[in-house]
């Protein structure tokens, strides 16, 4: 989405063990994922560390007190906002572990690429590789969300698909064995169903088959039927889905947050 708040709710998929991805700590198997060999239903919050890094420590503590088990942290690669230094990433992971929270890390500079000036997925991968020494070995605790909403509107399906295949290939070649999270096109809302229709191909391209797909449910998802149809498609195709962001309304339009939570529970998507 184009408007970023300090903290935004997000629902995530029940995270199941995959023999294919046995080298990582968080595994995708079909539409399910396991953490520490047990089903893991993510309940957490988005934290805008890149802009409010002085508030992150208190935010993590407060999030843990709510009973959450995860958080998604905004980082910056230096394209649009000041680069988040590796030392801060190390600190975030350490604090999250101390609070018993699984950390989803995302590069925010990719937001809306193609429709507005933003970082490419390749530039996001460059950032991940530049801090890989602090990420490799943290597979039990960290999911890498390659780039936030990395394609705006009006972008081709092949751009989204090939861009993510290339990003995944580069990360694996660099030694990353983490579960990877991929955001939908159309500012994350996937109203053209580009991610829905090409997710299986992206997953198949990953030698570890360890990819979680993330949709951001805002004004496109104002009706229960739309929400149900979208989630059911991923479930029926055996694909892991997470609602990475959602809200009660967006740009003055209603979002059916009740249906999002209800159907997420029905499909074990958290």
PDB file of C-alpha atoms in Angstrom:
ATOM      1  CA  UNK A   1       0.000   0.000   0.000  1.00  0.00           C
ATOM      2  CA  UNK A   2       1.079   3.612  -0.433  1.00  0.00           C
ATOM      3  CA  UNK A   3       0.425   4.791   3.130  1.00  0.00           C
ATOM      4  CA  UNK A   4       2.618   3.248   5.803  1.00  0.00           C
ATOM      5  CA  UNK A   5       1.727   3.261   9.489  1.00  0.00           C
ATOM      6  CA  UNK A   6       3.994   2.580  12.451  1.00  0.00           C
ATOM      7  CA  UNK A   7       2.297  -0.695  13.239  1.00  0.00           C
ATOM      8  CA  UNK A   8      -0.133  -2.579  11.020  1.00  0.00           C
ATOM      9  CA  UNK A   9      -1.809  -5.878  11.801  1.00  0.00           C
ATOM     10  CA  UNK A  10      -1.011  -8.874   9.723  1.00  0.00           C
ATOM     11  CA  UNK A  11      -2.277 -12.390   9.620  1.00  0.00           C
ATOM     12  CA  UNK A  12      -0.088 -15.216   8.535  1.00  0.00           C
ATOM     13  CA  UNK A  13      -0.442 -18.740   7.423  1.00  0.00           C
ATOM     14  CA  UNK A  14      -0.258 -21.822   9.562  1.00  0.00           C
ATOM     15  CA  UNK A  15       3.384 -22.442   9.075  1.00  0.00           C
ATOM     16  CA  UNK A  16       4.417 -27.727   7.858  1.00  0.00           C
ATOM     17  CA  UNK A  17       7.568 -29.619   7.715  1.00  0.00           C
ATOM     18  CA  UNK A  18       9.051 -30.287   4.298  1.00  0.00           C
ATOM     19  CA  UNK A  19      11.677 -32.931   3.784  1.00  0.00           C
ATOM     20  CA  UNK A  20      12.821 -30.963   0.754  1.00  0.00           C
ATOM     21  CA  UNK A  21      13.633 -27.954   2.956  1.00  0.00           C
ATOM     22  CA  UNK A  22      15.086 -29.865   5.890  1.00  0.00           C
ATOM     23  CA  UNK A  23      18.121 -27.589   6.073  1.00  0.00           C
ATOM     24  CA  UNK A  24      16.066 -24.572   7.163  1.00  0.00           C
ATOM     25  CA  UNK A  25      14.277 -24.021  10.455  1.00  0.00           C
ATOM     26  CA  UNK A  26      10.920 -22.966   9.012  1.00  0.00           C
ATOM     27  CA  UNK A  27       9.546 -25.229   6.296  1.00  0.00           C
ATOM     28  CA  UNK A  28       6.835 -25.091   3.662  1.00  0.00           C
ATOM     29  CA  UNK A  29       4.977 -28.272   2.738  1.00  0.00           C
ATOM     30  CA  UNK A  30       1.994 -27.720   0.511  1.00  0.00           C
ATOM     31  CA  UNK A  31      -0.174 -25.011   2.033  1.00  0.00           C
ATOM     32  CA  UNK A  32       1.304 -25.523   5.480  1.00  0.00           C
ATOM     33  CA  UNK A  33       4.530 -24.675   7.270  1.00  0.00           C
ATOM     34  CA  UNK A  34       6.150 -25.978  10.430  1.00  0.00           C
ATOM     35  CA  UNK A  35       8.338 -24.138  12.894  1.00  0.00           C
ATOM     36  CA  UNK A  36      10.473 -26.352  15.146  1.00  0.00           C
ATOM     37  CA  UNK A  37       8.660 -29.392  13.711  1.00  0.00           C
ATOM     38  CA  UNK A  38       5.291 -28.145  14.989  1.00  0.00           C
ATOM     39  CA  UNK A  39       2.433 -26.332  13.238  1.00  0.00           C
ATOM     40  CA  UNK A  40       2.874 -22.606  13.715  1.00  0.00           C
ATOM     41  CA  UNK A  41      -0.005 -20.161  13.308  1.00  0.00           C
ATOM     42  CA  UNK A  42       1.532 -16.722  13.021  1.00  0.00           C
ATOM     43  CA  UNK A  43      -0.069 -13.877  14.947  1.00  0.00           C
ATOM     44  CA  UNK A  44       1.825 -10.641  14.783  1.00  0.00           C
ATOM     45  CA  UNK A  45       2.340  -7.013  13.914  1.00  0.00           C
ATOM     46  CA  UNK A  46       4.189  -4.913  11.323  1.00  0.00           C
ATOM     47  CA  UNK A  47       6.868  -2.635  12.800  1.00  0.00           C
ATOM     48  CA  UNK A  48       8.184   0.332  10.785  1.00  0.00           C
ATOM     49  CA  UNK A  49      11.758   0.137  12.027  1.00  0.00           C
ATOM     50  CA  UNK A  50      13.236   1.963   9.034  1.00  0.00           C
ATOM     51  CA  UNK A  51      11.523   5.210  10.029  1.00  0.00           C
ATOM     52  CA  UNK A  52      11.113   4.781  13.791  1.00  0.00           C
ATOM     53  CA  UNK A  53      14.112   2.706  14.831  1.00  0.00           C
ATOM     54  CA  UNK A  54      14.190   4.381  18.240  1.00  0.00           C
ATOM     55  CA  UNK A  55      10.838   2.772  19.030  1.00  0.00           C
ATOM     56  CA  UNK A  56      11.611  -0.780  17.906  1.00  0.00           C
ATOM     57  CA  UNK A  57      12.867  -2.183  21.212  1.00  0.00           C
ATOM     58  CA  UNK A  58       9.770  -1.061  23.108  1.00  0.00           C
ATOM     59  CA  UNK A  59       7.545  -2.179  20.242  1.00  0.00           C
ATOM     60  CA  UNK A  60       8.919  -5.725  20.349  1.00  0.00           C
ATOM     61  CA  UNK A  61       8.375  -5.963  24.078  1.00  0.00           C
ATOM     62  CA  UNK A  62       4.833  -4.619  23.790  1.00  0.00           C
ATOM     63  CA  UNK A  63       4.027  -6.935  20.875  1.00  0.00           C
ATOM     64  CA  UNK A  64       5.181  -9.973  22.845  1.00  0.00           C
ATOM     65  CA  UNK A  65       2.938  -8.972  25.754  1.00  0.00           C
ATOM     66  CA  UNK A  66      -0.129  -9.225  23.507  1.00  0.00           C
ATOM     67  CA  UNK A  67       0.492 -12.939  22.993  1.00  0.00           C
ATOM     68  CA  UNK A  68       1.811 -12.480  19.453  1.00  0.00           C
ATOM     69  CA  UNK A  69       4.368 -14.967  18.225  1.00  0.00           C
ATOM     70  CA  UNK A  70       5.800 -13.046  15.262  1.00  0.00           C
ATOM     71  CA  UNK A  71       6.476  -9.642  13.771  1.00  0.00           C
ATOM     72  CA  UNK A  72       7.262  -8.210  10.339  1.00  0.00           C
ATOM     73  CA  UNK A  73       9.972  -5.567  10.323  1.00  0.00           C
ATOM     74  CA  UNK A  74      10.431  -2.791   7.756  1.00  0.00           C
ATOM     75  CA  UNK A  75      14.050  -2.401   6.646  1.00  0.00           C
ATOM     76  CA  UNK A  76      15.508  -0.032   4.046  1.00  0.00           C
ATOM     77  CA  UNK A  77      18.125  -0.867   1.435  1.00  0.00           C
ATOM     78  CA  UNK A  78      19.169   2.742   0.839  1.00  0.00           C
ATOM     79  CA  UNK A  79      17.313   3.350  -2.427  1.00  0.00           C
ATOM     80  CA  UNK A  80      14.426   5.393  -1.003  1.00  0.00           C
ATOM     81  CA  UNK A  81      15.274   5.613   2.692  1.00  0.00           C
ATOM     82  CA  UNK A  82      18.449   5.530   4.749  1.00  0.00           C
ATOM     83  CA  UNK A  83      19.964   2.064   4.643  1.00  0.00           C
ATOM     84  CA  UNK A  84      19.261  -0.075   7.695  1.00  0.00           C
ATOM     85  CA  UNK A  85      22.717  -1.070   8.946  1.00  0.00           C
ATOM     86  CA  UNK A  86      23.562  -4.706   9.551  1.00  0.00           C
ATOM     87  CA  UNK A  87      24.133  -4.024  13.243  1.00  0.00           C
ATOM     88  CA  UNK A  88      20.501  -2.986  13.643  1.00  0.00           C
ATOM     89  CA  UNK A  89      19.298  -6.148  11.902  1.00  0.00           C
ATOM     90  CA  UNK A  90      21.391  -8.231  14.305  1.00  0.00           C
ATOM     91  CA  UNK A  91      19.865  -6.356  17.243  1.00  0.00           C
ATOM     92  CA  UNK A  92      16.304  -6.828  15.965  1.00  0.00           C
ATOM     93  CA  UNK A  93      16.765 -10.578  15.575  1.00  0.00           C
ATOM     94  CA  UNK A  94      18.322 -10.841  19.030  1.00  0.00           C
ATOM     95  CA  UNK A  95      15.522  -8.853  20.669  1.00  0.00           C
ATOM     96  CA  UNK A  96      12.867 -10.856  18.845  1.00  0.00           C
ATOM     97  CA  UNK A  97      14.411 -14.141  19.966  1.00  0.00           C
ATOM     98  CA  UNK A  98      14.514 -12.871  23.546  1.00  0.00           C
ATOM     99  CA  UNK A  99      10.799 -12.084  23.254  1.00  0.00           C
ATOM    100  CA  UNK A 100      10.084 -15.490  21.622  1.00  0.00           C
ATOM    101  CA  UNK A 101       9.006 -13.901  18.345  1.00  0.00           C
ATOM    102  CA  UNK A 102       9.651 -15.177  14.827  1.00  0.00           C
ATOM    103  CA  UNK A 103      10.955 -12.303  12.685  1.00  0.00           C
ATOM    104  CA  UNK A 104       9.893 -11.558   9.115  1.00  0.00           C
ATOM    105  CA  UNK A 105      12.366  -9.077   7.611  1.00  0.00           C
ATOM    106  CA  UNK A 106      11.390  -7.075   4.521  1.00  0.00           C
ATOM    107  CA  UNK A 107      13.053  -4.489   2.264  1.00  0.00           C
ATOM    108  CA  UNK A 108      10.559  -1.649   1.832  1.00  0.00           C
ATOM    109  CA  UNK A 109      12.337   0.281  -0.926  1.00  0.00           C
ATOM    110  CA  UNK A 110      10.783  -1.958  -3.605  1.00  0.00           C
ATOM    111  CA  UNK A 111       7.266  -0.680  -2.881  1.00  0.00           C
ATOM    112  CA  UNK A 112       5.356   0.098  -6.076  1.00  0.00           C
ATOM    113  CA  UNK A 113       8.239  -0.456  -8.491  1.00  0.00           C
ATOM    114  CA  UNK A 114       7.249   0.202 -12.090  1.00  0.00           C
ATOM    115  CA  UNK A 115       4.495   2.629 -11.145  1.00  0.00           C
ATOM    116  CA  UNK A 116       6.742   4.885  -9.111  1.00  0.00           C
ATOM    117  CA  UNK A 117      10.456   5.230  -8.417  1.00  0.00           C
ATOM    118  CA  UNK A 118      11.524   2.311  -6.268  1.00  0.00           C
ATOM    119  CA  UNK A 119      14.206  -0.318  -5.862  1.00  0.00           C
ATOM    120  CA  UNK A 120      14.186  -3.392  -8.064  1.00  0.00           C
ATOM    121  CA  UNK A 121      14.072  -6.890  -6.649  1.00  0.00           C
ATOM    122  CA  UNK A 122      17.687  -7.261  -7.744  1.00  0.00           C
ATOM    123  CA  UNK A 123      18.598  -4.274  -5.591  1.00  0.00           C
ATOM    124  CA  UNK A 124      16.733  -5.820  -2.667  1.00  0.00           C
ATOM    125  CA  UNK A 125      18.691  -9.045  -3.145  1.00  0.00           C
ATOM    126  CA  UNK A 126      21.909  -7.014  -3.184  1.00  0.00           C
ATOM    127  CA  UNK A 127      20.960  -5.739   0.274  1.00  0.00           C
ATOM    128  CA  UNK A 128      20.218  -9.218   1.617  1.00  0.00           C
ATOM    129  CA  UNK A 129      23.513 -10.539   0.295  1.00  0.00           C
ATOM    130  CA  UNK A 130      25.376  -7.603   1.839  1.00  0.00           C
ATOM    131  CA  UNK A 131      24.163  -8.650   5.322  1.00  0.00           C
ATOM    132  CA  UNK A 132      24.063 -12.403   4.769  1.00  0.00           C
ATOM    133  CA  UNK A 133      26.694 -13.167   7.418  1.00  0.00           C
ATOM    134  CA  UNK A 134      24.217 -12.003  10.058  1.00  0.00           C
ATOM    135  CA  UNK A 135      21.287 -13.925   8.545  1.00  0.00           C
ATOM    136  CA  UNK A 136      22.779 -17.295   7.682  1.00  0.00           C
ATOM    137  CA  UNK A 137      22.420 -19.465  10.769  1.00  0.00           C
ATOM    138  CA  UNK A 138      19.176 -17.736  11.810  1.00  0.00           C
ATOM    139  CA  UNK A 139      16.893 -19.954   9.706  1.00  0.00           C
ATOM    140  CA  UNK A 140      15.033 -21.149  12.817  1.00  0.00           C
ATOM    141  CA  UNK A 141      14.038 -17.594  13.698  1.00  0.00           C
ATOM    142  CA  UNK A 142      13.918 -15.496  10.514  1.00  0.00           C
ATOM    143  CA  UNK A 143      11.804 -15.430   7.351  1.00  0.00           C
ATOM    144  CA  UNK A 144      13.090 -13.226   4.530  1.00  0.00           C
ATOM    145  CA  UNK A 145      10.350 -11.221   2.797  1.00  0.00           C
ATOM    146  CA  UNK A 146      12.379 -10.384  -0.324  1.00  0.00           C
ATOM    147  CA  UNK A 147      10.719  -7.057  -1.131  1.00  0.00           C
ATOM    148  CA  UNK A 148       7.614  -5.213   0.034  1.00  0.00           C
ATOM    149  CA  UNK A 149       4.927  -4.824  -2.662  1.00  0.00           C
ATOM    150  CA  UNK A 150       7.638  -4.923  -5.341  1.00  0.00           C
ATOM    151  CA  UNK A 151       5.404  -4.177  -8.321  1.00  0.00           C
ATOM    152  CA  UNK A 152       2.785  -1.445  -8.647  1.00  0.00           C
ATOM    153  CA  UNK A 153      -0.129  -1.479 -11.074  1.00  0.00           C
ATOM    154  CA  UNK A 154       0.234  -1.887 -14.812  1.00  0.00           C
ATOM    155  CA  UNK A 155       3.103  -4.376 -14.624  1.00  0.00           C
ATOM    156  CA  UNK A 156       3.183  -7.605 -16.593  1.00  0.00           C
ATOM    157  CA  UNK A 157       2.735 -11.035 -15.076  1.00  0.00           C
ATOM    158  CA  UNK A 158       6.090 -12.060 -16.508  1.00  0.00           C
ATOM    159  CA  UNK A 159       7.835  -9.158 -14.762  1.00  0.00           C
ATOM    160  CA  UNK A 160       6.506 -10.305 -11.381  1.00  0.00           C
ATOM    161  CA  UNK A 161       7.112 -13.998 -12.050  1.00  0.00           C
ATOM    162  CA  UNK A 162      10.557 -13.773 -13.623  1.00  0.00           C
ATOM    163  CA  UNK A 163      11.659 -11.107 -11.167  1.00  0.00           C
ATOM    164  CA  UNK A 164      10.920 -13.349  -8.211  1.00  0.00           C
ATOM    165  CA  UNK A 165      12.392 -16.453  -9.819  1.00  0.00           C
ATOM    166  CA  UNK A 166      15.622 -14.566 -10.401  1.00  0.00           C
ATOM    167  CA  UNK A 167      15.632 -13.147  -6.866  1.00  0.00           C
ATOM    168  CA  UNK A 168      15.103 -16.584  -5.335  1.00  0.00           C
ATOM    169  CA  UNK A 169      17.821 -18.089  -7.527  1.00  0.00           C
ATOM    170  CA  UNK A 170      20.319 -15.425  -6.470  1.00  0.00           C
ATOM    171  CA  UNK A 171      19.512 -15.828  -2.775  1.00  0.00           C
ATOM    172  CA  UNK A 172      19.868 -19.606  -2.899  1.00  0.00           C
ATOM    173  CA  UNK A 173      23.132 -19.328  -4.830  1.00  0.00           C
ATOM    174  CA  UNK A 174      24.404 -16.960  -2.129  1.00  0.00           C
ATOM    175  CA  UNK A 175      23.739 -19.600   0.529  1.00  0.00           C
ATOM    176  CA  UNK A 176      20.384 -18.507   1.955  1.00  0.00           C
ATOM    177  CA  UNK A 177      18.343 -21.496   3.166  1.00  0.00           C
ATOM    178  CA  UNK A 178      15.630 -19.497   4.906  1.00  0.00           C
ATOM    179  CA  UNK A 179      11.939 -19.656   4.203  1.00  0.00           C
ATOM    180  CA  UNK A 180      11.387 -16.873   1.672  1.00  0.00           C
ATOM    181  CA  UNK A 181       8.284 -14.692   1.530  1.00  0.00           C
ATOM    182  CA  UNK A 182       7.071 -13.200  -1.755  1.00  0.00           C
ATOM    183  CA  UNK A 183       4.673 -10.232  -1.958  1.00  0.00           C
ATOM    184  CA  UNK A 184       1.904  -9.946  -4.535  1.00  0.00           C
ATOM    185  CA  UNK A 185       1.803  -7.497  -7.438  1.00  0.00           C
ATOM    186  CA  UNK A 186      -0.545  -4.468  -7.566  1.00  0.00           C
ATOM    187  CA  UNK A 187       0.852  -2.892  -4.396  1.00  0.00           C
ATOM    188  CA  UNK A 188       0.479  -6.269  -2.722  1.00  0.00           C
ATOM    189  CA  UNK A 189      -3.266  -6.566  -3.393  1.00  0.00           C
ATOM    190  CA  UNK A 190      -3.034  -8.829  -6.464  1.00  0.00           C
ATOM    191  CA  UNK A 191      -6.272  -7.540  -7.977  1.00  0.00           C
ATOM    192  CA  UNK A 192      -5.060  -8.830 -11.362  1.00  0.00           C
ATOM    193  CA  UNK A 193      -4.380 -12.243  -9.783  1.00  0.00           C
ATOM    194  CA  UNK A 194      -0.807 -12.223 -11.056  1.00  0.00           C
ATOM    195  CA  UNK A 195       0.541 -13.900  -7.933  1.00  0.00           C
ATOM    196  CA  UNK A 196      -2.427 -16.241  -7.632  1.00  0.00           C
ATOM    197  CA  UNK A 197      -1.944 -17.513 -11.181  1.00  0.00           C
ATOM    198  CA  UNK A 198       1.855 -17.739 -11.130  1.00  0.00           C
ATOM    199  CA  UNK A 199       2.680 -18.725  -7.549  1.00  0.00           C
ATOM    200  CA  UNK A 200       3.049 -22.418  -8.381  1.00  0.00           C
ATOM    201  CA  UNK A 201       5.615 -21.610 -11.054  1.00  0.00           C
ATOM    202  CA  UNK A 202       7.626 -19.454  -8.661  1.00  0.00           C
ATOM    203  CA  UNK A 203       7.555 -22.158  -5.988  1.00  0.00           C
ATOM    204  CA  UNK A 204       8.657 -24.802  -8.488  1.00  0.00           C
ATOM    205  CA  UNK A 205      11.670 -22.678  -9.420  1.00  0.00           C
ATOM    206  CA  UNK A 206      13.013 -22.772  -5.857  1.00  0.00           C
ATOM    207  CA  UNK A 207      15.322 -25.765  -5.343  1.00  0.00           C
ATOM    208  CA  UNK A 208      14.266 -25.818  -1.683  1.00  0.00           C
ATOM    209  CA  UNK A 209      10.532 -25.398  -2.392  1.00  0.00           C
ATOM    210  CA  UNK A 210      10.406 -23.099   0.622  1.00  0.00           C
ATOM    211  CA  UNK A 211       8.361 -20.064  -0.421  1.00  0.00           C
ATOM    212  CA  UNK A 212       5.441 -18.400   1.376  1.00  0.00           C
ATOM    213  CA  UNK A 213       3.218 -16.075  -0.664  1.00  0.00           C
ATOM    214  CA  UNK A 214       1.973 -12.829   0.885  1.00  0.00           C
ATOM    215  CA  UNK A 215      -1.103 -10.821  -0.110  1.00  0.00           C
ATOM    216  CA  UNK A 216      -1.929  -7.418   1.379  1.00  0.00           C
ATOM    217  CA  UNK A 217      -5.671  -7.132   1.856  1.00  0.00           C
ATOM    218  CA  UNK A 218      -6.953  -3.576   1.652  1.00  0.00           C
ATOM    219  CA  UNK A 219      -9.844  -2.012  -0.316  1.00  0.00           C
ATOM    220  CA  UNK A 220      -9.786  -4.731  -2.994  1.00  0.00           C
ATOM    221  CA  UNK A 221     -10.966  -7.093  -0.267  1.00  0.00           C
ATOM    222  CA  UNK A 222     -14.136  -5.372   0.844  1.00  0.00           C
ATOM    223  CA  UNK A 223     -16.362  -8.422   0.461  1.00  0.00           C
ATOM    224  CA  UNK A 224     -16.335 -11.839   2.082  1.00  0.00           C
ATOM    225  CA  UNK A 225     -16.783 -13.602  -1.255  1.00  0.00           C
ATOM    226  CA  UNK A 226     -13.638 -12.013  -2.719  1.00  0.00           C
ATOM    227  CA  UNK A 227     -11.617 -12.953   0.342  1.00  0.00           C
ATOM    228  CA  UNK A 228     -12.929 -16.505   0.391  1.00  0.00           C
ATOM    229  CA  UNK A 229     -12.277 -17.024  -3.308  1.00  0.00           C
ATOM    230  CA  UNK A 230      -8.699 -15.787  -3.074  1.00  0.00           C
ATOM    231  CA  UNK A 231      -7.734 -17.850  -0.043  1.00  0.00           C
ATOM    232  CA  UNK A 232      -9.509 -20.941  -1.355  1.00  0.00           C
ATOM    233  CA  UNK A 233      -7.517 -20.790  -4.576  1.00  0.00           C
ATOM    234  CA  UNK A 234      -4.216 -21.021  -2.718  1.00  0.00           C
ATOM    235  CA  UNK A 235      -5.505 -23.707  -0.387  1.00  0.00           C
ATOM    236  CA  UNK A 236      -6.858 -25.826  -3.236  1.00  0.00           C
ATOM    237  CA  UNK A 237      -3.554 -25.542  -5.083  1.00  0.00           C
ATOM    238  CA  UNK A 238      -1.489 -26.504  -2.057  1.00  0.00           C
ATOM    239  CA  UNK A 239       0.284 -23.160  -1.742  1.00  0.00           C
ATOM    240  CA  UNK A 240       1.332 -21.404   1.444  1.00  0.00           C
ATOM    241  CA  UNK A 241      -0.353 -18.014   1.831  1.00  0.00           C
ATOM    242  CA  UNK A 242      -0.036 -15.237   4.389  1.00  0.00           C
ATOM    243  CA  UNK A 243      -2.046 -12.046   4.751  1.00  0.00           C
ATOM    244  CA  UNK A 244       0.991  -9.838   5.243  1.00  0.00           C
ATOM    245  CA  UNK A 245      -0.997  -6.638   5.829  1.00  0.00           C
ATOM    246  CA  UNK A 246      -4.644  -5.691   6.268  1.00  0.00           C
ATOM    247  CA  UNK A 247      -6.747  -2.995   7.897  1.00  0.00           C
ATOM    248  CA  UNK A 248     -10.347  -2.073   8.689  1.00  0.00           C
ATOM    249  CA  UNK A 249     -10.373   0.506   5.876  1.00  0.00           C
ATOM    250  CA  UNK A 250      -8.034   1.994   3.288  1.00  0.00           C
ATOM    251  CA  UNK A 251      -8.196   5.357   1.497  1.00  0.00           C
ATOM    252  CA  UNK A 252     -11.778   5.714   2.716  1.00  0.00           C
ATOM    253  CA  UNK A 253     -12.880   2.309   1.421  1.00  0.00           C
ATOM    254  CA  UNK A 254     -14.049  -0.520   3.631  1.00  0.00           C
ATOM    255  CA  UNK A 255     -12.011  -3.671   4.169  1.00  0.00           C
ATOM    256  CA  UNK A 256     -13.848  -6.726   5.501  1.00  0.00           C
ATOM    257  CA  UNK A 257     -11.373  -7.477   8.264  1.00  0.00           C
ATOM    258  CA  UNK A 258     -13.861  -9.778   9.974  1.00  0.00           C
ATOM    259  CA  UNK A 259     -14.044 -12.005   6.910  1.00  0.00           C
ATOM    260  CA  UNK A 260     -10.258 -11.934   6.559  1.00  0.00           C
ATOM    261  CA  UNK A 261      -9.853 -13.323  10.056  1.00  0.00           C
ATOM    262  CA  UNK A 262     -12.723 -15.777   9.678  1.00  0.00           C
ATOM    263  CA  UNK A 263     -11.545 -17.300   6.416  1.00  0.00           C
ATOM    264  CA  UNK A 264      -7.917 -17.258   7.529  1.00  0.00           C
ATOM    265  CA  UNK A 265      -8.987 -19.388  10.482  1.00  0.00           C
ATOM    266  CA  UNK A 266     -11.074 -21.658   8.238  1.00  0.00           C
ATOM    267  CA  UNK A 267      -8.158 -22.276   5.873  1.00  0.00           C
ATOM    268  CA  UNK A 268      -5.568 -22.365   8.652  1.00  0.00           C
ATOM    269  CA  UNK A 269      -3.907 -19.259   7.279  1.00  0.00           C
ATOM    270  CA  UNK A 270      -3.916 -17.491  10.656  1.00  0.00           C
TER     271      UNK A 270
END
